[in-house]
Amino acid sequence: MLRMLIDRVLVQNPPVDPDKAKELSDSLELAKVAPSSFSEVVDTVSESLLNIWQGFLGHIPFFAASVVMLLLTWLVATVVGKFARRFARKTTQRPSLQDLLVRLVRIFIWVIGLLFTAMVLFPGLTPAKALGGLGLLSVAVGLAFKDIFENFFAGILILWRFPFEAGDVIECENVSGRVEAVEVRNTAIRRTTGELVIVPNLFLFKNPCEILTDRNKRRFTIKVGVAYGVDLDAAVGVIEEAVRGCELVRDDEPIQVFPHAFADSGIDIEITWWAGSTPLEERKSRGQVVAAVKRALDAAGMEIPFPYRTLTFKEPLSLDGPAAPTSAQG
């Protein structure tokens, strides 16, 4: 009997599909909130804008406090940066390293100040949430701006460890010139021809970099040839004396003159001397040495040979031949 009663109830009230029930519920909710006329639409939009404006007015004190916090952070960063500059000057004599210490201190203060500003602007934000958000943000920004951060950290390593400063002449791959500024991300290099080259610090960090003015002197080499008929020992003495008399050749380093190789038209002699390290001093000293060697060899009657060519014929060559026919001109 009970079984028959249950079957009759199920037949009269079949079970409802959950998906259909949810769709029906959503339709009823939309029917409740959907405006039926243009005036209701205007009222709804006006109410939304009013709520936004009231929320903005209620949040104005937090905006003002956050602005005050930013100004306070700027003031603290400026004052602490000056103290850091004084401390850096007492610690190291390198201007680039001093700038690096000051920048790191200011970056640290600004990061802390921005965290406190965010917590003031959003009262529900806790330090743990702020640090967690900062971590996620740093990962996202690091992936999006990978090259920028690589150059940033390369610049820090260059400022911290590399010995060149603003004013040094460097050469890296096909870039050479005088360093005008070493920044955190880029290095400004002025070529000897006048162009300014902005080089990413990662390029300087990964490639071999020659610092031409690391010392105030450099060694230079040229080669000069003398004819095979010249007394080689006498030529070496004449050349060495001529180089020693040049004004820009340093006398605190040895002058080296050695026969180098058998060339096509004479014997090459290698001349090595020391002079100033800047590109201008290099060109001046090269000019003096070349002119002095040329004058000394000419005065000693020693030939600097032109390229000679010797032609050998299998059969004897007769220089007397039939006269070429001439055409009569009318």
mmCIF file of C-alpha atoms in Angstrom:
data_model
loop_
_atom_site.group_PDB
_atom_site.id
_atom_site.type_symbol
_atom_site.label_atom_id
_atom_site.label_comp_id
_atom_site.label_asym_id
_atom_site.label_seq_id
_atom_site.Cartn_x
_atom_site.Cartn_y
_atom_site.Cartn_z
ATOM 1 C CA MET A 1 0.000 0.000 0.000
ATOM 2 C CA LEU A 2 2.813 2.438 0.937
ATOM 3 C CA ARG A 3 4.672 1.589 -2.254
ATOM 4 C CA MET A 4 1.643 2.445 -4.424
ATOM 5 C CA LEU A 5 1.238 5.802 -2.635
ATOM 6 C CA ILE A 6 4.910 6.761 -3.306
ATOM 7 C CA ASP A 7 4.621 5.879 -6.989
ATOM 8 C CA ARG A 8 1.484 8.043 -7.308
ATOM 9 C CA VAL A 9 3.285 11.050 -5.746
ATOM 10 C CA LEU A 10 6.260 10.655 -8.093
ATOM 11 C CA VAL A 11 3.978 10.512 -11.103
ATOM 12 C CA GLN A 12 2.132 13.664 -10.108
ATOM 13 C CA ASN A 13 5.397 15.583 -9.134
ATOM 14 C CA PRO A 14 8.311 14.341 -11.269
ATOM 15 C CA PRO A 15 11.897 15.298 -10.136
ATOM 16 C CA VAL A 16 13.220 18.613 -11.503
ATOM 17 C CA ASP A 17 16.481 18.757 -13.510
ATOM 18 C CA PRO A 18 19.055 20.800 -11.502
ATOM 19 C CA ASP A 19 20.297 22.614 -14.630
ATOM 20 C CA LYS A 20 16.813 23.616 -15.647
ATOM 21 C CA ALA A 21 16.069 24.764 -12.122
ATOM 22 C CA LYS A 22 19.173 26.987 -12.146
ATOM 23 C CA GLU A 23 18.239 28.501 -15.507
ATOM 24 C CA LEU A 24 14.745 29.241 -14.220
ATOM 25 C CA SER A 25 16.153 30.869 -11.093
ATOM 26 C CA ASP A 26 18.532 33.065 -13.108
ATOM 27 C CA SER A 27 15.705 34.120 -15.397
ATOM 28 C CA LEU A 28 13.584 35.128 -12.432
ATOM 29 C CA GLU A 29 16.454 37.163 -10.936
ATOM 30 C CA LEU A 30 17.068 38.943 -14.249
ATOM 31 C CA ALA A 31 13.388 39.663 -14.533
ATOM 32 C CA LYS A 32 13.486 41.287 -11.112
ATOM 33 C CA VAL A 33 16.477 43.591 -11.812
ATOM 34 C CA ALA A 34 16.021 44.278 -15.525
ATOM 35 C CA PRO A 35 14.619 47.773 -16.071
ATOM 36 C CA SER A 36 11.330 47.932 -17.880
ATOM 37 C CA SER A 37 11.613 51.568 -19.051
ATOM 38 C CA PHE A 38 14.184 54.231 -19.968
ATOM 39 C CA SER A 39 13.564 56.145 -16.746
ATOM 40 C CA GLU A 40 14.522 53.092 -14.701
ATOM 41 C CA VAL A 41 17.758 52.793 -16.706
ATOM 42 C CA VAL A 42 18.595 56.426 -15.955
ATOM 43 C CA ASP A 43 17.803 55.928 -12.274
ATOM 44 C CA THR A 44 20.025 52.837 -12.103
ATOM 45 C CA VAL A 45 22.980 54.580 -13.768
ATOM 46 C CA SER A 46 22.544 57.654 -11.574
ATOM 47 C CA GLU A 47 22.482 55.511 -8.458
ATOM 48 C CA SER A 48 25.650 53.696 -9.538
ATOM 49 C CA LEU A 49 27.489 56.968 -10.235
ATOM 50 C CA LEU A 50 26.316 58.361 -6.918
ATOM 51 C CA ASN A 51 27.655 55.324 -5.088
ATOM 52 C CA ILE A 52 31.007 55.681 -6.874
ATOM 53 C CA TRP A 53 31.209 59.385 -5.997
ATOM 54 C CA GLN A 54 30.325 58.728 -2.351
ATOM 55 C CA GLY A 55 32.958 56.023 -2.219
ATOM 56 C CA PHE A 56 35.528 58.406 -3.697
ATOM 57 C CA LEU A 57 34.652 61.127 -1.193
ATOM 58 C CA GLY A 58 34.900 58.637 1.624
ATOM 59 C CA HIS A 59 38.359 57.557 0.393
ATOM 60 C CA ILE A 60 39.773 61.089 0.046
ATOM 61 C CA PRO A 61 41.422 61.009 3.522
ATOM 62 C CA PHE A 62 43.282 57.852 2.525
ATOM 63 C CA PHE A 63 44.430 59.520 -0.732
ATOM 64 C CA ALA A 64 45.670 62.530 1.215
ATOM 65 C CA ALA A 65 47.509 60.309 3.704
ATOM 66 C CA SER A 66 49.127 58.346 0.855
ATOM 67 C CA VAL A 67 50.323 61.590 -0.785
ATOM 68 C CA VAL A 68 51.800 62.690 2.539
ATOM 69 C CA MET A 69 53.495 59.289 2.824
ATOM 70 C CA LEU A 70 55.029 59.693 -0.661
ATOM 71 C CA LEU A 71 56.330 63.164 0.223
ATOM 72 C CA LEU A 72 57.772 61.798 3.445
ATOM 73 C CA THR A 73 59.441 58.951 1.526
ATOM 74 C CA TRP A 74 60.975 61.449 -0.920
ATOM 75 C CA LEU A 75 62.274 63.558 1.976
ATOM 76 C CA VAL A 76 63.762 60.578 3.795
ATOM 77 C CA ALA A 77 65.348 59.254 0.577
ATOM 78 C CA THR A 78 66.917 62.660 -0.129
ATOM 79 C CA VAL A 79 68.320 63.115 3.384
ATOM 80 C CA VAL A 80 69.572 59.540 3.713
ATOM 81 C CA GLY A 81 71.040 59.756 0.201
ATOM 82 C CA LYS A 82 73.181 62.729 1.249
ATOM 83 C CA PHE A 83 74.462 60.871 4.287
ATOM 84 C CA ALA A 84 75.130 57.821 2.104
ATOM 85 C CA ARG A 85 77.098 60.037 -0.303
ATOM 86 C CA ARG A 86 79.299 61.314 2.518
ATOM 87 C CA PHE A 87 79.846 57.801 3.813
ATOM 88 C CA ALA A 88 80.688 56.535 0.304
ATOM 89 C CA ARG A 89 83.245 59.310 -0.226
ATOM 90 C CA LYS A 90 85.016 58.257 2.957
ATOM 91 C CA THR A 91 84.869 54.567 1.973
ATOM 92 C CA THR A 92 85.975 54.620 -1.680
ATOM 93 C CA GLN A 93 87.494 57.050 -4.162
ATOM 94 C CA ARG A 94 85.663 55.643 -7.198
ATOM 95 C CA PRO A 95 82.801 57.964 -8.282
ATOM 96 C CA SER A 96 80.870 55.120 -9.939
ATOM 97 C CA LEU A 97 80.934 53.050 -6.763
ATOM 98 C CA GLN A 98 79.786 56.073 -4.756
ATOM 99 C CA ASP A 99 76.845 56.553 -7.122
ATOM 100 C CA LEU A 100 75.962 52.865 -6.846
ATOM 101 C CA LEU A 101 75.818 52.936 -3.041
ATOM 102 C CA VAL A 102 73.639 56.045 -3.048
ATOM 103 C CA ARG A 103 71.269 54.565 -5.644
ATOM 104 C CA LEU A 104 70.879 51.289 -3.768
ATOM 105 C CA VAL A 105 70.079 53.126 -0.532
ATOM 106 C CA ARG A 106 67.497 55.312 -2.259
ATOM 107 C CA ILE A 107 65.896 52.328 -4.021
ATOM 108 C CA PHE A 108 65.578 50.496 -0.707
ATOM 109 C CA ILE A 109 63.938 53.497 0.966
ATOM 110 C CA TRP A 110 61.523 53.970 -1.943
ATOM 111 C CA VAL A 111 60.484 50.307 -1.880
ATOM 112 C CA ILE A 112 59.711 50.502 1.850
ATOM 113 C CA GLY A 113 57.924 53.841 1.392
ATOM 114 C CA LEU A 114 55.762 52.511 -1.451
ATOM 115 C CA LEU A 115 54.765 49.494 0.640
ATOM 116 C CA PHE A 116 53.622 51.743 3.510
ATOM 117 C CA THR A 117 51.854 54.030 1.028
ATOM 118 C CA ALA A 118 49.930 51.071 -0.413
ATOM 119 C CA MET A 119 48.890 49.973 3.084
ATOM 120 C CA VAL A 120 47.684 53.515 3.889
ATOM 121 C CA LEU A 121 45.801 53.822 0.594
ATOM 122 C CA PHE A 122 44.134 50.412 1.020
ATOM 123 C CA PRO A 123 43.391 49.927 4.749
ATOM 124 C CA GLY A 124 42.671 46.227 4.359
ATOM 125 C CA LEU A 125 46.137 45.557 2.989
ATOM 126 C CA THR A 126 48.475 43.869 5.492
ATOM 127 C CA PRO A 127 52.288 43.693 5.282
ATOM 128 C CA ALA A 128 52.094 39.977 4.470
ATOM 129 C CA LYS A 129 49.667 40.597 1.607
ATOM 130 C CA ALA A 130 51.729 43.538 0.375
ATOM 131 C CA LEU A 131 54.935 41.490 0.332
ATOM 132 C CA GLY A 132 53.145 38.619 -1.351
ATOM 133 C CA GLY A 133 51.741 40.917 -4.019
ATOM 134 C CA LEU A 134 55.155 42.496 -4.454
ATOM 135 C CA GLY A 135 56.666 39.054 -4.992
ATOM 136 C CA LEU A 136 54.105 38.124 -7.628
ATOM 137 C CA LEU A 137 54.502 41.528 -9.270
ATOM 138 C CA SER A 138 58.294 41.199 -9.347
ATOM 139 C CA VAL A 139 58.040 37.779 -11.027
ATOM 140 C CA ALA A 140 55.608 39.090 -13.636
ATOM 141 C CA VAL A 141 57.647 42.223 -14.298
ATOM 142 C CA GLY A 142 60.864 40.193 -14.401
ATOM 143 C CA LEU A 143 59.472 37.902 -17.083
ATOM 144 C CA ALA A 144 58.037 40.788 -19.093
ATOM 145 C CA PHE A 145 61.146 43.003 -18.879
ATOM 146 C CA LYS A 146 63.879 40.373 -18.801
ATOM 147 C CA ASP A 147 66.374 42.341 -20.915
ATOM 148 C CA ILE A 148 65.915 45.503 -18.854
ATOM 149 C CA PHE A 149 66.607 43.706 -15.590
ATOM 150 C CA GLU A 150 69.594 41.889 -17.079
ATOM 151 C CA ASN A 151 71.109 45.237 -18.070
ATOM 152 C CA PHE A 152 70.216 46.629 -14.633
ATOM 153 C CA PHE A 153 72.078 43.905 -12.728
ATOM 154 C CA ALA A 154 74.937 43.979 -15.228
ATOM 155 C CA GLY A 155 75.218 47.722 -14.568
ATOM 156 C CA ILE A 156 75.383 47.096 -10.827
ATOM 157 C CA LEU A 157 78.188 44.563 -11.320
ATOM 158 C CA ILE A 158 80.040 46.944 -13.646
ATOM 159 C CA LEU A 159 79.779 49.805 -11.158
ATOM 160 C CA TRP A 160 80.791 47.509 -8.311
ATOM 161 C CA ARG A 161 83.701 45.585 -9.823
ATOM 162 C CA PHE A 162 84.874 46.987 -13.162
ATOM 163 C CA PRO A 163 87.815 49.418 -13.018
ATOM 164 C CA PHE A 164 86.788 51.908 -15.720
ATOM 165 C CA GLU A 165 85.270 55.253 -14.859
ATOM 166 C CA ALA A 166 83.866 58.218 -16.731
ATOM 167 C CA GLY A 167 86.764 59.621 -18.749
ATOM 168 C CA ASP A 168 88.462 56.299 -19.496
ATOM 169 C CA VAL A 169 88.939 55.126 -23.078
ATOM 170 C CA ILE A 170 87.659 51.589 -23.637
ATOM 171 C CA GLU A 171 87.271 49.225 -26.563
ATOM 172 C CA CYS A 172 84.692 46.426 -26.657
ATOM 173 C CA GLU A 173 84.076 44.472 -29.850
ATOM 174 C CA ASN A 174 83.468 47.170 -32.499
ATOM 175 C CA VAL A 175 82.755 49.964 -29.994
ATOM 176 C CA SER A 176 85.594 52.189 -28.828
ATOM 177 C CA GLY A 177 85.764 55.641 -27.330
ATOM 178 C CA ARG A 178 85.776 57.679 -24.152
ATOM 179 C CA VAL A 179 83.292 56.800 -21.406
ATOM 180 C CA GLU A 180 81.075 59.786 -20.616
ATOM 181 C CA ALA A 181 78.681 58.225 -18.092
ATOM 182 C CA VAL A 182 78.242 54.850 -16.423
ATOM 183 C CA GLU A 183 74.580 54.417 -15.527
ATOM 184 C CA VAL A 184 72.693 51.515 -13.992
ATOM 185 C CA ARG A 185 71.278 50.308 -17.320
ATOM 186 C CA ASN A 186 73.425 51.881 -20.079
ATOM 187 C CA THR A 187 76.913 53.261 -20.607
ATOM 188 C CA ALA A 188 77.438 56.352 -22.773
ATOM 189 C CA ILE A 189 80.598 56.173 -24.925
ATOM 190 C CA ARG A 190 81.833 59.043 -27.094
ATOM 191 C CA ARG A 191 83.709 57.811 -30.161
ATOM 192 C CA THR A 192 86.904 59.561 -31.250
ATOM 193 C CA THR A 193 84.970 60.675 -34.362
ATOM 194 C CA GLY A 194 82.404 62.495 -32.192
ATOM 195 C CA GLU A 195 79.389 60.146 -32.189
ATOM 196 C CA LEU A 196 77.742 59.220 -28.904
ATOM 197 C CA VAL A 197 77.045 55.480 -28.507
ATOM 198 C CA ILE A 198 74.630 54.204 -25.849
ATOM 199 C CA VAL A 199 75.758 50.667 -25.014
ATOM 200 C CA PRO A 200 73.677 48.260 -22.878
ATOM 201 C CA ASN A 201 75.626 47.202 -19.823
ATOM 202 C CA LEU A 202 74.974 43.528 -20.578
ATOM 203 C CA PHE A 203 76.993 43.947 -23.802
ATOM 204 C CA LEU A 204 79.988 45.280 -21.861
ATOM 205 C CA PHE A 205 79.605 42.613 -19.188
ATOM 206 C CA LYS A 206 79.488 39.614 -21.553
ATOM 207 C CA ASN A 207 82.200 40.645 -24.033
ATOM 208 C CA PRO A 208 85.933 41.247 -23.480
ATOM 209 C CA CYS A 209 86.475 44.923 -22.735
ATOM 210 C CA GLU A 210 89.867 46.623 -23.147
ATOM 211 C CA ILE A 211 90.488 49.637 -20.913
ATOM 212 C CA LEU A 212 93.095 51.568 -22.851
ATOM 213 C CA THR A 213 93.634 54.225 -20.195
ATOM 214 C CA ASP A 214 93.812 51.923 -17.193
ATOM 215 C CA ARG A 215 97.448 53.079 -16.980
ATOM 216 C CA ASN A 216 98.961 56.345 -18.141
ATOM 217 C CA LYS A 217 101.200 54.572 -20.675
ATOM 218 C CA ARG A 218 100.926 51.972 -23.415
ATOM 219 C CA ARG A 219 103.300 50.134 -25.717
ATOM 220 C CA PHE A 220 103.156 50.697 -29.486
ATOM 221 C CA THR A 221 104.775 48.901 -32.403
ATOM 222 C CA ILE A 222 105.557 49.722 -36.019
ATOM 223 C CA LYS A 223 107.697 48.028 -38.688
ATOM 224 C CA VAL A 224 110.133 49.558 -41.142
ATOM 225 C CA GLY A 225 112.040 47.862 -43.936
ATOM 226 C CA VAL A 226 115.656 48.370 -45.027
ATOM 227 C CA ALA A 227 117.270 47.122 -48.214
ATOM 228 C CA TYR A 228 119.213 43.878 -48.224
ATOM 229 C CA GLY A 229 122.436 45.759 -48.965
ATOM 230 C CA VAL A 230 122.214 47.837 -45.761
ATOM 231 C CA ASP A 231 124.305 46.919 -42.703
ATOM 232 C CA LEU A 232 121.609 45.514 -40.425
ATOM 233 C CA ASP A 233 123.369 46.152 -37.101
ATOM 234 C CA ALA A 234 124.089 49.741 -38.078
ATOM 235 C CA ALA A 235 120.461 50.229 -39.140
ATOM 236 C CA VAL A 236 119.216 48.954 -35.776
ATOM 237 C CA GLY A 237 121.479 51.408 -33.960
ATOM 238 C CA VAL A 238 120.410 54.344 -36.133
ATOM 239 C CA ILE A 239 116.717 53.551 -35.621
ATOM 240 C CA GLU A 240 117.071 53.119 -31.858
ATOM 241 C CA GLU A 241 118.889 56.424 -31.515
ATOM 242 C CA ALA A 242 116.232 58.179 -33.593
ATOM 243 C CA VAL A 243 113.374 56.781 -31.492
ATOM 244 C CA ARG A 244 115.158 57.668 -28.260
ATOM 245 C CA GLY A 245 115.304 61.293 -29.337
ATOM 246 C CA CYS A 246 111.518 61.615 -29.755
ATOM 247 C CA GLU A 247 109.916 63.868 -27.170
ATOM 248 C CA LEU A 248 106.751 61.797 -26.597
ATOM 249 C CA VAL A 249 108.579 58.474 -26.156
ATOM 250 C CA ARG A 250 108.826 57.614 -22.454
ATOM 251 C CA ASP A 251 112.337 57.151 -21.120
ATOM 252 C CA ASP A 252 111.246 55.075 -18.103
ATOM 253 C CA GLU A 253 110.485 52.080 -20.336
ATOM 254 C CA PRO A 254 112.857 50.294 -22.748
ATOM 255 C CA ILE A 255 112.925 50.941 -26.493
ATOM 256 C CA GLN A 256 113.143 47.674 -28.405
ATOM 257 C CA VAL A 257 114.371 47.464 -32.004
ATOM 258 C CA PHE A 258 114.759 43.990 -33.512
ATOM 259 C CA PRO A 259 115.062 42.591 -37.045
ATOM 260 C CA HIS A 260 111.732 40.911 -37.647
ATOM 261 C CA ALA A 261 111.519 39.022 -40.941
ATOM 262 C CA PHE A 262 112.773 38.663 -44.504
ATOM 263 C CA ALA A 263 110.399 40.597 -46.730
ATOM 264 C CA ASP A 264 110.063 40.705 -50.516
ATOM 265 C CA SER A 265 112.230 43.781 -51.024
ATOM 266 C CA GLY A 266 114.208 44.057 -47.795
ATOM 267 C CA ILE A 267 114.369 43.140 -44.120
ATOM 268 C CA ASP A 268 111.606 44.259 -41.769
ATOM 269 C CA ILE A 269 112.684 45.783 -38.458
ATOM 270 C CA GLU A 270 110.214 45.914 -35.562
ATOM 271 C CA ILE A 271 110.240 49.056 -33.413
ATOM 272 C CA THR A 272 108.553 49.055 -29.984
ATOM 273 C CA TRP A 273 108.272 51.975 -27.576
ATOM 274 C CA TRP A 274 106.095 53.313 -24.744
ATOM 275 C CA ALA A 275 104.060 56.518 -24.786
ATOM 276 C CA GLY A 276 100.855 58.026 -23.382
ATOM 277 C CA SER A 277 97.747 55.840 -23.360
ATOM 278 C CA THR A 278 95.134 58.162 -24.868
ATOM 279 C CA PRO A 279 94.303 57.909 -28.591
ATOM 280 C CA LEU A 280 95.653 61.423 -29.216
ATOM 281 C CA GLU A 281 98.967 60.628 -27.507
ATOM 282 C CA GLU A 282 99.180 57.423 -29.537
ATOM 283 C CA ARG A 283 98.781 59.235 -32.857
ATOM 284 C CA LYS A 284 101.243 61.959 -31.888
ATOM 285 C CA SER A 285 103.922 59.504 -30.775
ATOM 286 C CA ARG A 286 103.475 57.360 -33.904
ATOM 287 C CA GLY A 287 103.877 60.434 -36.071
ATOM 288 C CA GLN A 288 107.044 61.501 -34.253
ATOM 289 C CA VAL A 289 108.605 58.032 -34.434
ATOM 290 C CA VAL A 290 107.847 57.529 -38.144
ATOM 291 C CA ALA A 291 109.236 60.962 -39.059
ATOM 292 C CA ALA A 292 112.342 60.519 -36.891
ATOM 293 C CA VAL A 293 113.147 57.072 -38.313
ATOM 294 C CA LYS A 294 112.720 58.308 -41.883
ATOM 295 C CA ARG A 295 115.025 61.294 -41.298
ATOM 296 C CA ALA A 296 117.661 59.155 -39.556
ATOM 297 C CA LEU A 297 117.767 56.500 -42.290
ATOM 298 C CA ASP A 298 117.929 59.117 -45.021
ATOM 299 C CA ALA A 299 120.765 60.919 -43.225
ATOM 300 C CA ALA A 300 122.682 57.644 -42.864
ATOM 301 C CA GLY A 301 122.200 56.785 -46.538
ATOM 302 C CA MET A 302 120.208 53.650 -45.722
ATOM 303 C CA GLU A 303 117.538 52.775 -48.249
ATOM 304 C CA ILE A 304 113.925 52.105 -47.318
ATOM 305 C CA PRO A 305 113.150 49.927 -50.334
ATOM 306 C CA PHE A 306 110.203 50.123 -52.659
ATOM 307 C CA PRO A 307 108.657 46.799 -53.714
ATOM 308 C CA TYR A 308 111.085 45.117 -56.129
ATOM 309 C CA ARG A 309 110.085 42.633 -58.849
ATOM 310 C CA THR A 310 112.596 40.381 -60.591
ATOM 311 C CA LEU A 311 111.459 38.875 -63.922
ATOM 312 C CA THR A 312 113.191 35.707 -65.220
ATOM 313 C CA PHE A 313 112.675 34.549 -68.815
ATOM 314 C CA LYS A 314 113.237 31.013 -70.065
ATOM 315 C CA GLU A 315 114.836 32.236 -73.320
ATOM 316 C CA PRO A 316 117.208 35.197 -73.676
ATOM 317 C CA LEU A 317 115.250 38.332 -74.387
ATOM 318 C CA SER A 318 116.447 40.409 -77.324
ATOM 319 C CA LEU A 319 116.048 44.112 -76.896
ATOM 320 C CA ASP A 320 116.712 44.760 -80.610
ATOM 321 C CA GLY A 321 113.642 43.996 -82.696
ATOM 322 C CA PRO A 322 112.169 45.007 -86.017
ATOM 323 C CA ALA A 323 110.922 48.522 -86.100
ATOM 324 C CA ALA A 324 107.217 48.862 -85.821
ATOM 325 C CA PRO A 325 105.596 49.951 -89.079
ATOM 326 C CA THR A 326 104.460 53.519 -89.191
ATOM 327 C CA SER A 327 101.394 54.635 -91.014
ATOM 328 C CA ALA A 328 101.656 57.520 -93.364
ATOM 329 C CA GLN A 329 99.526 60.483 -92.619
ATOM 330 C CA GLY A 330 98.125 62.475 -95.544
#
